Short mmCIF file of C-alpha atoms in Angstrom, two decimals:
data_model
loop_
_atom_site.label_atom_id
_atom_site.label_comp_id
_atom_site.label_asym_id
_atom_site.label_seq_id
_atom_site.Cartn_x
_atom_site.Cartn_y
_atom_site.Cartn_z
CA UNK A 1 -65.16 -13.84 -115.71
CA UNK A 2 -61.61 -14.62 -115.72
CA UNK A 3 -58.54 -12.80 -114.55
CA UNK A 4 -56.99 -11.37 -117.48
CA UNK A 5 -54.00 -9.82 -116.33
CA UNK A 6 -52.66 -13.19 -114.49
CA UNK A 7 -52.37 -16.64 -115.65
CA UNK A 8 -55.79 -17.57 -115.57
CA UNK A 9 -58.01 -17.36 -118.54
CA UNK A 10 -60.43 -20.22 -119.64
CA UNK A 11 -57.74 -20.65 -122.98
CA UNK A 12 -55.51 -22.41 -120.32
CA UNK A 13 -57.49 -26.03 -119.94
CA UNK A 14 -59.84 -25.71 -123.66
CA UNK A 15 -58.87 -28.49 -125.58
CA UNK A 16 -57.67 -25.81 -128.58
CA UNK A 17 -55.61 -26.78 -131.91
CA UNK A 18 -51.72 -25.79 -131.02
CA UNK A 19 -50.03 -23.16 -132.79
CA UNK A 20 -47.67 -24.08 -135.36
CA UNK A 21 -44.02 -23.95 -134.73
CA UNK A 22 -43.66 -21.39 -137.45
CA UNK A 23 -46.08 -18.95 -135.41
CA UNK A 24 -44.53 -20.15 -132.07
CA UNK A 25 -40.76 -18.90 -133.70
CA UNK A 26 -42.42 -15.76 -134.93
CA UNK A 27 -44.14 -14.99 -131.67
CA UNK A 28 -40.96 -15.91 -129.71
CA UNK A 29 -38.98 -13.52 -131.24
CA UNK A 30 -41.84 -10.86 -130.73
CA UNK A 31 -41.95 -11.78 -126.92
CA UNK A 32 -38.14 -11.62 -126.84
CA UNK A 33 -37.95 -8.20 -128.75
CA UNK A 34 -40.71 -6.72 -125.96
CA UNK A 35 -38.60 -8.24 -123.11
CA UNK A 36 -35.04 -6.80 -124.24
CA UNK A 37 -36.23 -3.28 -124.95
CA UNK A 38 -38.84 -3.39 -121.79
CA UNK A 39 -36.18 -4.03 -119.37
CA UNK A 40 -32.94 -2.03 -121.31
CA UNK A 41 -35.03 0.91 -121.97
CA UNK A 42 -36.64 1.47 -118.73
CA UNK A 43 -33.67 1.04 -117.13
CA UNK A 44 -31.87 3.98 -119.08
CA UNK A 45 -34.80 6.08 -118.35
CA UNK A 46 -34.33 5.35 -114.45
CA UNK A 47 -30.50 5.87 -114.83
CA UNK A 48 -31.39 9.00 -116.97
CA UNK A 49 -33.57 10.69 -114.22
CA UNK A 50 -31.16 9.78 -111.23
CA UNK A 51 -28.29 10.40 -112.66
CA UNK A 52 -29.29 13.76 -113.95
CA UNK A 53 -30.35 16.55 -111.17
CA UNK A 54 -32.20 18.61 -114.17
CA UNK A 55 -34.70 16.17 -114.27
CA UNK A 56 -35.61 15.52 -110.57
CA UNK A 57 -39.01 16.55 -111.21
CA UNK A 58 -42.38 15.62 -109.86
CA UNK A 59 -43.51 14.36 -113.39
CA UNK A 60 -39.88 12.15 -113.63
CA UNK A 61 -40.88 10.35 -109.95
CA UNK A 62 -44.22 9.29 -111.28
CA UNK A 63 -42.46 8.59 -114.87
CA UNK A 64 -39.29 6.21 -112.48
CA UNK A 65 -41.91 4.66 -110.74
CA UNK A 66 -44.11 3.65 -114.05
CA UNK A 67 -40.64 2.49 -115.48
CA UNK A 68 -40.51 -0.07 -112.26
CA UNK A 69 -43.74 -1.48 -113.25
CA UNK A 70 -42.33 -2.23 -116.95
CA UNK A 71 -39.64 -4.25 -115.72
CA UNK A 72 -41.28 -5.94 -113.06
CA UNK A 73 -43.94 -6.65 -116.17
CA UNK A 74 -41.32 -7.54 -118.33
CA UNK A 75 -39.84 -9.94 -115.87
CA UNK A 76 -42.49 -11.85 -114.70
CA UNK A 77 -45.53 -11.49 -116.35
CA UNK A 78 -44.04 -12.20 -120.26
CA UNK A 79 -41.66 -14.83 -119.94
CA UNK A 80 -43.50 -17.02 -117.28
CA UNK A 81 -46.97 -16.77 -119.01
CA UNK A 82 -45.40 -17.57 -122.48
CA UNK A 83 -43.51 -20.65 -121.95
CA UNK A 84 -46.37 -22.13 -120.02
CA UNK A 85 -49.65 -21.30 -122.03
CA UNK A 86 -48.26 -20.57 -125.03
CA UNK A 87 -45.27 -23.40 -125.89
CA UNK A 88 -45.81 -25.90 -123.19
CA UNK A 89 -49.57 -25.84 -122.18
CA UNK A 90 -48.52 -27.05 -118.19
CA UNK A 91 -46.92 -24.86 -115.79
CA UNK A 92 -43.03 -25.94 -115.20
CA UNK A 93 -42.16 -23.95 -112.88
CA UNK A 94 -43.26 -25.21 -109.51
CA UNK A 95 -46.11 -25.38 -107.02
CA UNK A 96 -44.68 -22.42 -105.28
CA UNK A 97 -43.73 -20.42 -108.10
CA UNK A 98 -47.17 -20.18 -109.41
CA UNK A 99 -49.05 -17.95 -107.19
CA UNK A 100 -46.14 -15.56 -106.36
CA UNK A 101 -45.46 -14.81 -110.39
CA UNK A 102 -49.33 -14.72 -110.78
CA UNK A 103 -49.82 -11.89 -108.02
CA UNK A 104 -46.59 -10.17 -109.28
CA UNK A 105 -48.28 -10.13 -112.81
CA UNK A 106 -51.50 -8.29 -111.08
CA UNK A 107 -49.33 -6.09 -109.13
CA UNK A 108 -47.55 -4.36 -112.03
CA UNK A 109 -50.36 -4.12 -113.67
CA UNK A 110 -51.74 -2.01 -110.69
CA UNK A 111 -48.95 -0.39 -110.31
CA UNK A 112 -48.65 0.67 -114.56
CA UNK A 113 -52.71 1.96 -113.85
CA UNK A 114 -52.23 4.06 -110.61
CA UNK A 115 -49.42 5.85 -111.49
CA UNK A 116 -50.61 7.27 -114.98
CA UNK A 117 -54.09 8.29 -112.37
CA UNK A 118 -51.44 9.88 -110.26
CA UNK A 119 -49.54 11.59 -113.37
CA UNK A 120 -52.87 12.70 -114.66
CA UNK A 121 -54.17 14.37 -111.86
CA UNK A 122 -50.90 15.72 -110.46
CA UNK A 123 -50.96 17.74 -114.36
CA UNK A 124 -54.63 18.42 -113.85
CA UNK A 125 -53.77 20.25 -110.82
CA UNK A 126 -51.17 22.31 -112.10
CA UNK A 127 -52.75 23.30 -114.93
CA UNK A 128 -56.41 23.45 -114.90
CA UNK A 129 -56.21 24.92 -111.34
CA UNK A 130 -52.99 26.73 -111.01
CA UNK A 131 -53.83 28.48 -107.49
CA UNK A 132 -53.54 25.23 -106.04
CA UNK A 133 -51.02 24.23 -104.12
CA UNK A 134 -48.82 22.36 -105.61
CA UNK A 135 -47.76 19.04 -104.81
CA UNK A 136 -44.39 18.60 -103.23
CA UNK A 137 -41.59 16.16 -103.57
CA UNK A 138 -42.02 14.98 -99.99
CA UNK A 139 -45.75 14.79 -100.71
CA UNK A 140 -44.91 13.09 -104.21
CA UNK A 141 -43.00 10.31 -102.05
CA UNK A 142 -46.24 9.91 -100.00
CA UNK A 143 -48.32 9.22 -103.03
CA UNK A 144 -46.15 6.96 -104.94
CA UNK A 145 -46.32 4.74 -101.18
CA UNK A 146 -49.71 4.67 -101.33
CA UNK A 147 -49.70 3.53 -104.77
CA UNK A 148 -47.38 0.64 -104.03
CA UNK A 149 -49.89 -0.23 -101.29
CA UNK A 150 -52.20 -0.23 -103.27
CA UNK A 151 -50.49 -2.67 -105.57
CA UNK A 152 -49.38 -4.64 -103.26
CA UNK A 153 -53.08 -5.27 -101.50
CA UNK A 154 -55.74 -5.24 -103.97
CA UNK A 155 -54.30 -8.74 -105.41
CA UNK A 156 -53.76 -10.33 -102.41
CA UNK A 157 -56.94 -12.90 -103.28
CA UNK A 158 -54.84 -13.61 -106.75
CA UNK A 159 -51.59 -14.64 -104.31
CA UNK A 160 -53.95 -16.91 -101.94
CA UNK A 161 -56.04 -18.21 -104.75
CA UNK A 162 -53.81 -19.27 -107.28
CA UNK A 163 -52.63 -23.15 -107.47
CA UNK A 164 -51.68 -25.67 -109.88
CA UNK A 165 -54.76 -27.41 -111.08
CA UNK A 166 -53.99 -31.24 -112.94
CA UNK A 167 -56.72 -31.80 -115.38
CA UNK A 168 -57.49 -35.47 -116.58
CA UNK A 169 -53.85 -36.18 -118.77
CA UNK A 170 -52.51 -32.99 -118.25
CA UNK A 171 -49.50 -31.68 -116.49
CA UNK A 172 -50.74 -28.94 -113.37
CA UNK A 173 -51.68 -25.45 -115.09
CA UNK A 174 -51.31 -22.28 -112.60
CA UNK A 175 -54.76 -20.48 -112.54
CA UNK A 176 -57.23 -19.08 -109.72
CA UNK A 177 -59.85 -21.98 -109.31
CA UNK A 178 -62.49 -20.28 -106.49
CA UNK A 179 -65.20 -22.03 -105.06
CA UNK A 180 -67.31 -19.45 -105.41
CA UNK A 181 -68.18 -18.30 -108.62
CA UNK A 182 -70.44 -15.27 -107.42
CA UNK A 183 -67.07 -14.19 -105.23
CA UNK A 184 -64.90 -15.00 -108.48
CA UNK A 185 -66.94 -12.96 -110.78
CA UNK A 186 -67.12 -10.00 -108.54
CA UNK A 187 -63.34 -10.26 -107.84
CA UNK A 188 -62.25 -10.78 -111.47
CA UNK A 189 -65.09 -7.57 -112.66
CA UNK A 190 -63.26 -5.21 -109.60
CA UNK A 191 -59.86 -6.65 -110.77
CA UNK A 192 -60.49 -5.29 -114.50
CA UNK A 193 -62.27 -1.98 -113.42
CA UNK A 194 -59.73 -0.62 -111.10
CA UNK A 195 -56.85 -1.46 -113.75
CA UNK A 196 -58.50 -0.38 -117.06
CA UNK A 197 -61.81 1.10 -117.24
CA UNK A 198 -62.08 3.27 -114.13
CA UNK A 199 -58.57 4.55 -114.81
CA UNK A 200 -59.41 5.23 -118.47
CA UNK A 201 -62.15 7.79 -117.65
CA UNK A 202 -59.80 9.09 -115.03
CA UNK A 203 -57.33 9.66 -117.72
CA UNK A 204 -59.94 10.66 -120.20
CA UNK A 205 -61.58 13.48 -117.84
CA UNK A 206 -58.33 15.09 -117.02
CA UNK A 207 -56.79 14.88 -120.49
CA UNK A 208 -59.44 16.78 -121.83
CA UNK A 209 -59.73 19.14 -119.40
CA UNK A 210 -56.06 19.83 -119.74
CA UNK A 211 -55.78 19.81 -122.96
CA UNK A 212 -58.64 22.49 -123.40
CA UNK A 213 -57.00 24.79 -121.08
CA UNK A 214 -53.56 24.92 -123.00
CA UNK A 215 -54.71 24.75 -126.61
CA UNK A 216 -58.19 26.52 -126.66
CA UNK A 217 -57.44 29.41 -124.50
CA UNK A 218 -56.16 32.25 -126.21
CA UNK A 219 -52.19 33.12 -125.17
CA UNK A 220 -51.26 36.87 -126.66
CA UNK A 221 -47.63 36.46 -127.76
CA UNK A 222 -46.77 40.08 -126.99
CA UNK A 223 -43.32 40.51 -125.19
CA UNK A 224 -44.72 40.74 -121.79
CA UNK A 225 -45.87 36.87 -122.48
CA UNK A 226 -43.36 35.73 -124.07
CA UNK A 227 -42.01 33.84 -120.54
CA UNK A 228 -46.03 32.85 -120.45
CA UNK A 229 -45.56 31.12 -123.99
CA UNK A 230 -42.40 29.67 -123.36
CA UNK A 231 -44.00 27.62 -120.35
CA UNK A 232 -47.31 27.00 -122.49
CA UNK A 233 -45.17 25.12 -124.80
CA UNK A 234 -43.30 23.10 -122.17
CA UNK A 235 -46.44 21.92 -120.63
CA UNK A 236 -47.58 21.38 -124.35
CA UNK A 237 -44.68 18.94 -125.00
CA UNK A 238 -45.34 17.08 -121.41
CA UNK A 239 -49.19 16.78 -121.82
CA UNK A 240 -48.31 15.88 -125.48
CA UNK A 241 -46.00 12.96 -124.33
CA UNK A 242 -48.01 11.54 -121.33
CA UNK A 243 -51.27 11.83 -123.84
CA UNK A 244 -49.48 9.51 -126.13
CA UNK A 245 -48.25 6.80 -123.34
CA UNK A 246 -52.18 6.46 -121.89
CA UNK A 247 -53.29 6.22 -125.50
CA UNK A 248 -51.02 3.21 -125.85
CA UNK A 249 -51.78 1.92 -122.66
CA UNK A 250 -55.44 2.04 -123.75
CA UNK A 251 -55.27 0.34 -127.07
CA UNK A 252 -52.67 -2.17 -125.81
CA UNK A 253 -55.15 -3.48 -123.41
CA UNK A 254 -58.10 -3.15 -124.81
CA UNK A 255 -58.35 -6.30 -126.86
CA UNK A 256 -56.90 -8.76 -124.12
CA UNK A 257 -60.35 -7.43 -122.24
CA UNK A 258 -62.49 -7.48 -125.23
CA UNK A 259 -61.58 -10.96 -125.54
CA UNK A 260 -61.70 -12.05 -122.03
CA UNK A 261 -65.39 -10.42 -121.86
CA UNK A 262 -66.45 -12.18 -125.02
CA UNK A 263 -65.33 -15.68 -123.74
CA UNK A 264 -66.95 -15.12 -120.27
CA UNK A 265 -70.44 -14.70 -121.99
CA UNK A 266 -69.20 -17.67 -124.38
CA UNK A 267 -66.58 -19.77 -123.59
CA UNK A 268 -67.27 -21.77 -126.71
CA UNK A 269 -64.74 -19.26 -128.70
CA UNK A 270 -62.05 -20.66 -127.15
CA UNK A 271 -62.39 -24.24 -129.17
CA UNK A 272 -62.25 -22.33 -132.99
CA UNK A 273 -59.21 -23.78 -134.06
CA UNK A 274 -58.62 -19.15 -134.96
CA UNK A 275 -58.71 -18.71 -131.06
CA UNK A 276 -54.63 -19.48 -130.02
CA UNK A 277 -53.52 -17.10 -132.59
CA UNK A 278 -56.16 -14.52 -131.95
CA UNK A 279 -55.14 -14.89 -127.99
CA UNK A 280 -51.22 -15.20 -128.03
CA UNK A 281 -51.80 -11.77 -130.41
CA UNK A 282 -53.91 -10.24 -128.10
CA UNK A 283 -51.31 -11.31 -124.89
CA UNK A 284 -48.37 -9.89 -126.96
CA UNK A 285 -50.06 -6.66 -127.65
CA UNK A 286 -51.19 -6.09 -123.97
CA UNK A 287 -47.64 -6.95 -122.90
CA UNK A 288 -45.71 -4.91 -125.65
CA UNK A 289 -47.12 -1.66 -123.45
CA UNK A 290 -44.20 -1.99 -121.21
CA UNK A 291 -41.64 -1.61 -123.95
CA UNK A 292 -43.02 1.85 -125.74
CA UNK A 293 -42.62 4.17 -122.99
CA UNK A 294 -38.87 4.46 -122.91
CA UNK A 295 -39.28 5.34 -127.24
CA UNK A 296 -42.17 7.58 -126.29
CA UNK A 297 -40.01 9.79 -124.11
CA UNK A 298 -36.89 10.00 -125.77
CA UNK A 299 -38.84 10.81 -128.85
CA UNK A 300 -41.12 13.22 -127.79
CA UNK A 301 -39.40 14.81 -124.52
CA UNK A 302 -36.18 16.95 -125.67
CA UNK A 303 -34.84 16.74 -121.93
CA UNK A 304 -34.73 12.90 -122.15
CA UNK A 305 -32.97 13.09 -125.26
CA UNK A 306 -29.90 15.66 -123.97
CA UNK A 307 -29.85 12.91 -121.45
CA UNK A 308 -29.62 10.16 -123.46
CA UNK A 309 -26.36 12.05 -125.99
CA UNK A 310 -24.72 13.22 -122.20
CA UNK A 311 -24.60 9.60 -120.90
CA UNK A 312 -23.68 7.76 -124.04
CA UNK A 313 -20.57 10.44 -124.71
CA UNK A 314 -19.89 10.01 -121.07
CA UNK A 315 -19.68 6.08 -121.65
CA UNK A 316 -17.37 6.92 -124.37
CA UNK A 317 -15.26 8.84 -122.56
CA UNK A 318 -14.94 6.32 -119.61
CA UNK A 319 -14.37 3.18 -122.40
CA UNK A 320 -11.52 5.57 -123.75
CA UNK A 321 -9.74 6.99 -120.75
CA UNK A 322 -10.10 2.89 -119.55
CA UNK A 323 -8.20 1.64 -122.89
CA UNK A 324 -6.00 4.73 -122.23
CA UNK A 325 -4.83 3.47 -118.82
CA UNK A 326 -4.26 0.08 -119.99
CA UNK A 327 -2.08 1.11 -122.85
CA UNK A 328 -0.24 3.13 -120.38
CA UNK A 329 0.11 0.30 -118.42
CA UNK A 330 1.20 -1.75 -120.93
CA UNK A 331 4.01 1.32 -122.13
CA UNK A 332 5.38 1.52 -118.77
CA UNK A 333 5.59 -2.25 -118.02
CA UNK A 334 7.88 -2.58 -121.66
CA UNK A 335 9.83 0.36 -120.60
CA UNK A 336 10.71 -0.50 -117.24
CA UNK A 337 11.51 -4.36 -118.26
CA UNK A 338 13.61 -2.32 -120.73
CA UNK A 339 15.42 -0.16 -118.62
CA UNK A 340 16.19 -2.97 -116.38
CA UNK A 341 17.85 -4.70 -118.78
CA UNK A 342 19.95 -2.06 -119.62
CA UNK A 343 20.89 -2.01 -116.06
CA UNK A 344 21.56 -5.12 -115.55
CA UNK A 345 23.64 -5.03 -118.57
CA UNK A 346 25.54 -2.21 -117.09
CA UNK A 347 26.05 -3.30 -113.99
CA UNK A 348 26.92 -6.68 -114.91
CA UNK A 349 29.61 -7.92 -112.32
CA UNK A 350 33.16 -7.89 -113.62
CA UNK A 351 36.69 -8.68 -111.89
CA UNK A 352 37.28 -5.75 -110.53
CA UNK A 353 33.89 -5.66 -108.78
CA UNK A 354 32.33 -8.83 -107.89
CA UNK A 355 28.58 -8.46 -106.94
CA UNK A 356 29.07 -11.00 -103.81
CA UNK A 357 31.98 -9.34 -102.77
CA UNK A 358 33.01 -9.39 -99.60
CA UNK A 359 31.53 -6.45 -97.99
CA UNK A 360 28.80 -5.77 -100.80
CA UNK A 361 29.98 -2.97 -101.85
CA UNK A 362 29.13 -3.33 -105.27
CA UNK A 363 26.19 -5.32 -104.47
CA UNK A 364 24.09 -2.66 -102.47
CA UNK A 365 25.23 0.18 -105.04
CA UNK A 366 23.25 -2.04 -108.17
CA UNK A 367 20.39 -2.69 -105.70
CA UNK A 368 20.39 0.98 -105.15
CA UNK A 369 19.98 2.10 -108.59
CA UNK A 370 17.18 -0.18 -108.96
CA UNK A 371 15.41 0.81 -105.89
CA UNK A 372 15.59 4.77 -107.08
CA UNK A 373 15.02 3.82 -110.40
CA UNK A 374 12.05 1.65 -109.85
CA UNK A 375 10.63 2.32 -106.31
CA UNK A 376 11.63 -1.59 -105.62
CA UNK A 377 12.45 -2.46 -102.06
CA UNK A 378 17.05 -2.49 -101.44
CA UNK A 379 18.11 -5.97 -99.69
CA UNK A 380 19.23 -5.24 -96.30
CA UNK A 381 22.55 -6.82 -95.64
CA UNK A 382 24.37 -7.23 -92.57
CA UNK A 383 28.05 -7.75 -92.25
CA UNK A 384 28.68 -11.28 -91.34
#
């Protein structure tokens, strides 16, 4: 079984038909499109969150930290992958490079799949079991730690595993090549458990549990529950929103590992001359997760949107008051160049007062007027 969230994946070394350089200028603009909202749009939603005290929530730390994940996704794991196994077929990058962008690749993947658990069952909680105690932001802080631990540990065999491998006239391809198959297999089948299908039930079983206590349970919209419905409909936008980003996360994925189980059993598929089309496809999709969260939110989540209209007038505001100042600037540079001249004109030395008169009389009274006029430093002069 191969690693299908990392580098290595049997389509790396098959002798398969390359993709035309139509498809290859189609797919890099796809892959560039994914990269430019991935990293912009996550960003706002971090900015959005920090920036805005209304929306320190529990829900918004789990919702930051998932954003992290995106970019770190949309940093390493799309670019690197698709310039070597897609356009070049060899890894450029450098012996060292290889295993630290592979494990970085696993690690956001981790870290995308833990923190939707963590979202799940922090809703789960609240709702479904609403005696509970609650979970607190200091607590929140522990959880997202042990989620980046986690992360960080789990793929630790992808960081001392990976290495370029040089096939016979090939450049060196970055994959995972164990020893042991058994220990490969068993690694590779825990690798794709604890980032897809464990999660999913996870998701699944809490989802449905949550969603059956907030639609099909009867709320009485009398006055004395109108507070109650007001609430019920908050939580029904939240659950509504975070339902939608694990059902992307789950379809997203799901044919990378469809594909990656099929060629374990047969690795045959990957020589049809349909197979780099059907995989660079499959890639893009799985990838293309990281951009749809930021749209998700602002679309569905009214608070992200009243954050979204506050910081782009405030943006405004700051571009204007900044051309404002300059234009100021500008104004009171002409005007004081004018006014000088003026001066200067005025003052200009004549017969009856020399400017480099004797004592200076003159002199320091001009030197004055500019001084007052312009805060400019008067020439001390000394009798001589």
């Amino acid at each position: 079984m191969n690693n299908s969230v990392g580098n290595g994946t049997d389509y790396d070394h098959v002798s398969s038909p390359p993709i035309s350089d139509y498809l290859q200028t189609f797919f890099i603009l796809l892959y560039g499109i994914i990269v430019i909202i991935a990293i912009g749009g996550n960003t706002i939603v971090c900015y959005l969150i920090y920036a805005y005290k209304r929306m320190h929530t529990i829900p918004n730390y789990f919702i930051v930290n998932l954003a992290i994940s995106d970019i770190i996704m949309a940093i390493f794991c799309i670019p690197f992958t698709f310039v070597a196994n897609l356009m070049l077929n060899y890894w450029p990058f450098g012996e060292v490079m290889c295993p630290i962008v592979t494990y970085l690749q696993v690690v956001a993947v981790f870290l995308s799949a833990f923190t939707l658990v963590a979202m799940s069952l922090d809703r789960y909680i609240v709702i479904v079991h609403p005696f509970k105690k609650r979970i607190t932001a200091r607590k929140t802080g522990f959880v997202l730690l042990g989620i980046w631990t986690l992360s960080l540990t789990i793929p630790l065999p992808t960081l001392l595993q990976s290495k370029l491998v040089y096939y016979s006239n090939t450049s060196g391809v970055c994959l995972e090549p164990w020893e042991d198959f058994t220990a490969k297999y068993a690694y590779s089948l825990i690798i794709m458990i604890l980032h897809y299908f464990g999660p999913l039930v996870v998701l699944v079983f809490c989802y449905s549990k949550i969603g059956y206590n907030i639609w099909m349970k009867n709320i009485q919209g009398d006055e004395r529950n109108k507070r109650r419905l007001q609430l019920a409909s908050a939580k029904q936008r939240l659950i509504k929103m975070m339902a939608t980003v694990v059902i992307f996360y789950a379809l997203c994925w799901l044919p990378l590992h469809v594909v990656t189980l099929v060629g374990e059993q047969d690795p045959t598929i990957y020589n049809s001359p349909h197979m780099p089309v059907v995989w660079v496809f499959c890639h893009w999709l799985a990838m293309s997760n990281s951009c749809y969260n930021p749209i998700i939110y602002i679309y569905m989540s009214p608070k992200f949107r009243t954050g979204l209209k506050l910081a782009v007038q405030k943006c405004a505001r700051m571009r204007k008051q900044s051309m404002n100042c300059d234009s100021d600037d500008d104004d009171t540079q002409v005007k004081g160049q004018h006014k000088q001249m003026i001066l200067k004109m005025e003052l200009k030395p004549s017969k009856s007062c020399p400017l480099k008169g004797r004592n200076g009389n003159c002199q320091l009274m001009f030197e004055k007027i500019l001084s007052e006029e312009y805060m400019m430093p008067a020439s001390i002069h000394s009798d001589t």
